[in-house]
XYZ file of C-alpha atoms in Angstrom:
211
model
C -31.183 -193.596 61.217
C -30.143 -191.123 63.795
C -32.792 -188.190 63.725
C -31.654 -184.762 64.659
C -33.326 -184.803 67.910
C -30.865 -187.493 69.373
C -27.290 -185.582 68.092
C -27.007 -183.700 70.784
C -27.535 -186.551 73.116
C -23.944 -187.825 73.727
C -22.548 -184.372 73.803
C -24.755 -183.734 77.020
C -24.076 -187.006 78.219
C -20.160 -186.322 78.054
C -20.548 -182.960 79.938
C -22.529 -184.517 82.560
C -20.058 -186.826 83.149
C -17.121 -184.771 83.223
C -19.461 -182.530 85.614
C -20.175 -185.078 87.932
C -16.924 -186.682 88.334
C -15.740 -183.770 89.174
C -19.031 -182.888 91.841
C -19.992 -186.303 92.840
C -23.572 -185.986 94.318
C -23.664 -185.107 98.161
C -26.058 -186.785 100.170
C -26.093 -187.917 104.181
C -22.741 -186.989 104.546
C -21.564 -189.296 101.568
C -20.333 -188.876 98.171
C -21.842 -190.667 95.393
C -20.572 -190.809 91.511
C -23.027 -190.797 88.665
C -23.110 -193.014 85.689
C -25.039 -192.156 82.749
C -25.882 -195.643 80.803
C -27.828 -194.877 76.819
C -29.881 -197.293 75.379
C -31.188 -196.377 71.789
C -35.476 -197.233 71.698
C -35.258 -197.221 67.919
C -38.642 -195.503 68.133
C -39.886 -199.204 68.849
C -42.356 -199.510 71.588
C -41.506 -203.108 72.862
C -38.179 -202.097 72.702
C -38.285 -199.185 74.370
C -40.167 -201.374 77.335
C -37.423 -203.977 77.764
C -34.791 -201.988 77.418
C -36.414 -199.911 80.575
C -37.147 -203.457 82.152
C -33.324 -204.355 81.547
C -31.999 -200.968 82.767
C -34.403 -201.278 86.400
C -33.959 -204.775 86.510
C -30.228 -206.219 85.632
C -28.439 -202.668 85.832
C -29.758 -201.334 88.829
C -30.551 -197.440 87.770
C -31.855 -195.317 90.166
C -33.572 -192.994 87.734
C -34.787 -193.623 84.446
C -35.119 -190.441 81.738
C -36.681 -190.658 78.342
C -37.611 -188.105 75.685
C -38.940 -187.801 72.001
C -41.633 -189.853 70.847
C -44.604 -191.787 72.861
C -43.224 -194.671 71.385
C -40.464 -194.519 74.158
C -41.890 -191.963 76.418
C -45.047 -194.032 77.162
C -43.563 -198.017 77.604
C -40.347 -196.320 79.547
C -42.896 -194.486 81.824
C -44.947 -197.562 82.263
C -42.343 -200.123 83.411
C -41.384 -197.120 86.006
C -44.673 -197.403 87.129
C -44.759 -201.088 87.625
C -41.317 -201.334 88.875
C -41.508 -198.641 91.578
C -38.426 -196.921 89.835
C -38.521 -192.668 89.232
C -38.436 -191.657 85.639
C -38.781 -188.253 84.447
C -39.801 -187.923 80.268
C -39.990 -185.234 78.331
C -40.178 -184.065 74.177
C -43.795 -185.520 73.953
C -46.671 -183.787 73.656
C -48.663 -184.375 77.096
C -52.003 -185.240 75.516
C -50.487 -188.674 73.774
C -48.122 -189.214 77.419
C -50.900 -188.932 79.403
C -53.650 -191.022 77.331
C -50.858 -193.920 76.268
C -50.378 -194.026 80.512
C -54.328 -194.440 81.071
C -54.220 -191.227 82.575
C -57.293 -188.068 83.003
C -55.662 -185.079 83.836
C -59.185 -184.153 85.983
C -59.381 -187.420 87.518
C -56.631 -188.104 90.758
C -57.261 -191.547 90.969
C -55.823 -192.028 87.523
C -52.700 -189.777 88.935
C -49.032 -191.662 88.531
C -46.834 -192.570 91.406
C -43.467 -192.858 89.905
C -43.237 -191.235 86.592
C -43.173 -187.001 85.768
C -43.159 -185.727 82.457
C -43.071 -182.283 81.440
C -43.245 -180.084 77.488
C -46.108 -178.583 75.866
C -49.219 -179.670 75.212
C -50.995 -179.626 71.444
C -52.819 -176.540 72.487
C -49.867 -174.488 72.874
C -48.422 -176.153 68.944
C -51.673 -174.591 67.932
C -51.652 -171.355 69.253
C -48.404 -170.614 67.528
C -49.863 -172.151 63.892
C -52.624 -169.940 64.513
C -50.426 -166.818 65.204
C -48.758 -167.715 61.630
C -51.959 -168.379 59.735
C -53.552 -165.431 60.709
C -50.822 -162.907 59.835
C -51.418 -163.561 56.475
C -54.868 -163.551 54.458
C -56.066 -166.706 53.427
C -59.096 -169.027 53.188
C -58.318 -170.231 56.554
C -58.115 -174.426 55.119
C -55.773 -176.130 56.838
C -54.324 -179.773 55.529
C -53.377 -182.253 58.000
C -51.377 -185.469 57.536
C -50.219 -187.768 60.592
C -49.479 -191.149 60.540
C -51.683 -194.080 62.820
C -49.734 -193.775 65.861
C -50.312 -192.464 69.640
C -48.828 -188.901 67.886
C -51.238 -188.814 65.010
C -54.484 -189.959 67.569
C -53.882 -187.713 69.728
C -53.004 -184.195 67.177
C -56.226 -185.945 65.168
C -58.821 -185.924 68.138
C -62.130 -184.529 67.890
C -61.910 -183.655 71.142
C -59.164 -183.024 72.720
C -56.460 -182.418 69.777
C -56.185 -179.990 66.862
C -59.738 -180.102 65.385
C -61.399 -179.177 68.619
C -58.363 -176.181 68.810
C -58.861 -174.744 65.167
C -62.241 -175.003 64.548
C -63.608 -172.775 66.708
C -61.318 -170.176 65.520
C -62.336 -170.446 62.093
C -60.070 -172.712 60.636
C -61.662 -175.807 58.328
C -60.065 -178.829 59.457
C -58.993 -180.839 56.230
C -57.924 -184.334 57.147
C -58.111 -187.313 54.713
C -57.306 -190.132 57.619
C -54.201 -191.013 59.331
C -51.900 -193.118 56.953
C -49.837 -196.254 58.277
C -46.761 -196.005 58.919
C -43.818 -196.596 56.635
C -46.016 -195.157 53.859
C -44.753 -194.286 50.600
C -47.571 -192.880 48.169
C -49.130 -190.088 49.722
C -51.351 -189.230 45.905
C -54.499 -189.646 48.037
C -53.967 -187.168 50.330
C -52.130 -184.689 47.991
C -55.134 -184.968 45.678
C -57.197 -184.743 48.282
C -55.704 -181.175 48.970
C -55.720 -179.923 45.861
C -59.056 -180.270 45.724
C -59.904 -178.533 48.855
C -57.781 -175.397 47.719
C -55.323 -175.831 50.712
C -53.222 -172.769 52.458
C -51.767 -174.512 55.375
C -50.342 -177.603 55.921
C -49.067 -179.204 59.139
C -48.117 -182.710 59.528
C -46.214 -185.129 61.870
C -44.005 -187.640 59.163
C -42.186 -190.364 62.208
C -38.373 -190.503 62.000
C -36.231 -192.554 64.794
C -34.640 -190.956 67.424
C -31.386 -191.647 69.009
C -32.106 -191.831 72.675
Protein backbone atom coordinates (compact mmCIF):
# COMPACT_ATOMS: atom_id res chain seq x y z
CA UNK A 1 0.00 0.00 0.00
CA UNK A 2 1.42 3.33 -0.86
CA UNK A 3 0.50 5.78 2.11
CA UNK A 4 0.04 9.40 1.33
CA UNK A 5 3.20 10.41 2.85
CA UNK A 6 5.34 8.68 0.05
CA UNK A 7 3.18 10.30 -3.23
CA UNK A 8 4.97 13.06 -3.41
CA UNK A 9 8.21 11.23 -3.30
CA UNK A 10 8.96 10.60 -7.04
CA UNK A 11 7.67 13.95 -8.03
CA UNK A 12 10.60 15.53 -5.90
CA UNK A 13 12.85 13.00 -6.99
CA UNK A 14 12.14 13.93 -10.80
CA UNK A 15 12.70 17.70 -10.11
CA UNK A 16 15.85 17.05 -8.42
CA UNK A 17 17.04 15.35 -11.16
CA UNK A 18 16.13 17.54 -13.85
CA UNK A 19 17.73 20.29 -11.37
CA UNK A 20 20.86 18.72 -11.04
CA UNK A 21 21.56 17.68 -14.46
CA UNK A 22 21.19 20.79 -15.34
CA UNK A 23 23.61 22.29 -12.08
CA UNK A 24 25.85 19.41 -11.56
CA UNK A 25 27.39 19.92 -8.03
CA UNK A 26 30.65 22.14 -7.99
CA UNK A 27 33.31 21.11 -5.88
CA UNK A 28 37.45 21.54 -6.14
CA UNK A 29 37.19 22.84 -9.38
CA UNK A 30 35.16 19.71 -10.69
CA UNK A 31 31.76 18.96 -11.72
CA UNK A 32 29.95 16.14 -10.32
CA UNK A 33 26.29 14.70 -11.44
CA UNK A 34 23.84 13.44 -8.89
CA UNK A 35 21.88 10.28 -8.93
CA UNK A 36 18.99 9.82 -6.80
CA UNK A 37 18.51 5.80 -6.28
CA UNK A 38 14.69 4.86 -4.10
CA UNK A 39 14.39 1.91 -2.28
CA UNK A 40 10.83 1.32 -0.74
CA UNK A 41 11.39 0.11 3.43
CA UNK A 42 7.86 -1.26 3.36
CA UNK A 43 7.70 0.11 6.91
CA UNK A 44 9.81 -3.17 7.70
CA UNK A 45 12.66 -2.67 10.00
CA UNK A 46 15.07 -5.45 8.70
CA UNK A 47 14.30 -4.27 5.52
CA UNK A 48 14.80 -0.97 5.89
CA UNK A 49 18.50 -2.08 7.39
CA UNK A 50 19.62 -4.08 4.35
CA UNK A 51 18.37 -2.12 1.98
CA UNK A 52 20.68 0.81 3.70
CA UNK A 53 23.49 -1.95 3.96
CA UNK A 54 22.95 -2.66 0.09
CA UNK A 55 22.75 1.04 -0.89
CA UNK A 56 26.43 1.88 1.31
CA UNK A 57 27.76 -1.28 0.47
CA UNK A 58 27.17 -2.60 -3.36
CA UNK A 59 25.93 0.92 -4.74
CA UNK A 60 28.34 3.14 -3.40
CA UNK A 61 26.00 6.28 -2.13
CA UNK A 62 27.57 9.01 -0.69
CA UNK A 63 24.60 10.11 1.37
CA UNK A 64 21.87 8.20 2.64
CA UNK A 65 18.23 10.12 3.44
CA UNK A 66 15.28 8.53 5.10
CA UNK A 67 11.96 9.83 6.42
CA UNK A 68 8.53 8.63 7.92
CA UNK A 69 8.42 6.06 10.41
CA UNK A 70 11.22 4.75 13.06
CA UNK A 71 10.78 1.66 11.42
CA UNK A 72 13.09 3.07 8.59
CA UNK A 73 14.37 6.14 10.20
CA UNK A 74 16.06 4.21 13.07
CA UNK A 75 17.80 0.82 11.13
CA UNK A 76 18.74 3.40 8.05
CA UNK A 77 20.39 5.70 10.70
CA UNK A 78 22.07 2.83 12.37
CA UNK A 79 23.86 1.12 9.45
CA UNK A 80 25.11 4.94 8.73
CA UNK A 81 26.51 4.80 11.92
CA UNK A 82 28.31 1.56 11.57
CA UNK A 83 29.29 2.11 8.07
CA UNK A 84 30.84 5.58 8.46
CA UNK A 85 28.36 6.81 5.66
CA UNK A 86 26.27 10.51 6.26
CA UNK A 87 22.56 10.13 6.44
CA UNK A 88 20.24 12.81 7.21
CA UNK A 89 16.32 11.48 8.43
CA UNK A 90 13.57 13.24 9.00
CA UNK A 91 9.30 12.78 9.49
CA UNK A 92 9.90 11.02 12.92
CA UNK A 93 9.23 12.25 15.99
CA UNK A 94 12.79 12.79 17.76
CA UNK A 95 11.90 11.11 21.04
CA UNK A 96 11.41 7.43 19.22
CA UNK A 97 14.80 8.49 16.66
CA UNK A 98 16.76 9.23 19.37
CA UNK A 99 15.81 6.28 21.95
CA UNK A 100 15.65 3.46 18.89
CA UNK A 101 19.59 4.97 18.23
CA UNK A 102 20.58 4.43 22.08
CA UNK A 103 20.80 7.97 22.28
CA UNK A 104 20.30 10.77 25.67
CA UNK A 105 19.86 13.99 24.36
CA UNK A 106 21.80 15.32 27.87
CA UNK A 107 24.42 12.84 27.63
CA UNK A 108 27.46 13.65 24.70
CA UNK A 109 28.95 10.49 24.92
CA UNK A 110 25.81 8.90 23.58
CA UNK A 111 26.06 11.79 20.68
CA UNK A 112 26.08 10.23 16.84
CA UNK A 113 28.91 10.65 14.44
CA UNK A 114 27.35 10.13 11.12
CA UNK A 115 23.67 10.44 11.21
CA UNK A 116 21.36 14.06 11.66
CA UNK A 117 17.83 14.02 11.92
CA UNK A 118 15.63 16.84 12.27
CA UNK A 119 11.18 17.40 12.85
CA UNK A 120 9.35 17.93 15.93
CA UNK A 121 9.38 16.40 18.92
CA UNK A 122 6.01 14.90 20.84
CA UNK A 123 6.00 17.97 22.96
CA UNK A 124 5.39 20.28 20.24
CA UNK A 125 2.23 17.42 18.78
CA UNK A 126 0.98 18.20 22.22
CA UNK A 127 1.03 21.68 22.52
CA UNK A 128 -1.10 22.03 19.45
CA UNK A 129 -3.80 19.13 20.87
CA UNK A 130 -3.81 21.16 23.83
CA UNK A 131 -4.47 24.50 21.98
CA UNK A 132 -7.60 22.51 20.36
CA UNK A 133 -8.86 20.90 23.54
CA UNK A 134 -8.90 23.84 25.42
CA UNK A 135 -10.84 26.11 23.03
CA UNK A 136 -13.68 24.21 23.68
CA UNK A 137 -15.28 23.16 27.19
CA UNK A 138 -15.00 19.76 28.06
CA UNK A 139 -14.15 17.25 30.82
CA UNK A 140 -10.64 17.44 29.77
CA UNK A 141 -10.47 13.05 29.16
CA UNK A 142 -8.45 12.32 26.57
CA UNK A 143 -8.46 8.60 24.77
CA UNK A 144 -5.34 7.30 23.45
CA UNK A 145 -4.77 4.33 21.12
CA UNK A 146 -1.19 3.44 19.58
CA UNK A 147 -0.07 0.36 18.47
CA UNK A 148 3.28 -1.72 20.23
CA UNK A 149 5.84 -0.14 18.21
CA UNK A 150 8.93 2.41 18.78
CA UNK A 151 5.89 5.20 17.78
CA UNK A 152 3.38 4.00 20.30
CA UNK A 153 6.42 3.59 23.29
CA UNK A 154 7.57 6.52 22.86
CA UNK A 155 3.86 8.91 22.49
CA UNK A 156 2.88 6.26 25.57
CA UNK A 157 5.83 7.14 28.03
CA UNK A 158 5.36 8.04 31.48
CA UNK A 159 8.05 10.07 31.23
CA UNK A 160 9.07 11.48 28.51
CA UNK A 161 5.90 11.20 26.02
CA UNK A 162 2.29 12.40 26.13
CA UNK A 163 1.24 11.43 29.71
CA UNK A 164 4.04 13.33 31.33
CA UNK A 165 2.90 16.45 28.65
CA UNK A 166 -0.97 16.39 29.45
CA UNK A 167 -1.18 15.61 32.81
CA UNK A 168 0.13 18.35 34.33
CA UNK A 169 -2.10 20.52 32.40
CA UNK A 170 -5.10 18.92 33.51
CA UNK A 171 -5.82 16.49 31.07
CA UNK A 172 -6.71 12.63 32.39
CA UNK A 173 -4.70 10.40 30.42
CA UNK A 174 -7.05 7.45 29.25
CA UNK A 175 -5.02 4.65 27.76
CA UNK A 176 -6.19 0.98 27.71
CA UNK A 177 -2.53 -0.49 26.47
CA UNK A 178 -0.87 -0.39 23.22
CA UNK A 179 -2.50 -3.01 20.79
CA UNK A 180 -0.29 -5.23 18.34
CA UNK A 181 -0.03 -4.49 15.28
CA UNK A 182 -2.17 -5.61 12.39
CA UNK A 183 -5.10 -5.50 14.84
CA UNK A 184 -8.54 -5.78 13.82
CA UNK A 185 -11.08 -5.63 16.88
CA UNK A 186 -10.53 -2.62 18.68
CA UNK A 187 -14.21 -3.43 21.13
CA UNK A 188 -11.83 -3.31 24.13
CA UNK A 189 -10.64 -0.13 23.79
CA UNK A 190 -13.85 1.47 22.34
CA UNK A 191 -15.66 0.09 25.38
CA UNK A 192 -13.16 1.07 27.35
CA UNK A 193 -13.93 4.76 26.24
CA UNK A 194 -17.27 4.77 26.53
CA UNK A 195 -17.01 4.10 29.81
CA UNK A 196 -14.67 6.78 30.72
CA UNK A 197 -17.02 9.46 29.01
CA UNK A 198 -14.28 10.38 26.40
CA UNK A 199 -13.93 14.05 24.59
CA UNK A 200 -10.71 13.64 22.83
CA UNK A 201 -9.19 11.11 21.05
CA UNK A 202 -5.73 10.93 19.47
CA UNK A 203 -4.17 7.92 18.11
CA UNK A 204 -1.27 6.71 15.86
CA UNK A 205 -3.05 3.59 13.49
CA UNK A 206 0.62 2.36 11.25
CA UNK A 207 0.18 2.50 7.46
CA UNK A 208 3.34 1.82 4.99
CA UNK A 209 5.08 4.41 3.48
CA UNK A 210 6.55 4.66 0.11
CA UNK A 211 10.08 5.77 0.65
Amino acid sequence: MQGAFGEGDQWVVDQMTAWFNENPIQAGGKSYNVEIVMKDSQSDPKRAGELAGELINTDGVDILMAHATPETTVPVSQQCEANATPCITADTPWQPWVAGMGGNPGDPATAFNWTYHFFWGLEDIAAVNMEMWNAVDTNKQVAAIYSNDSDGMAFTDEKMGYPAIVGPAGFKWNNPGLYPAGTQDFSAQINAFKSSDINFRISRIPINFLR
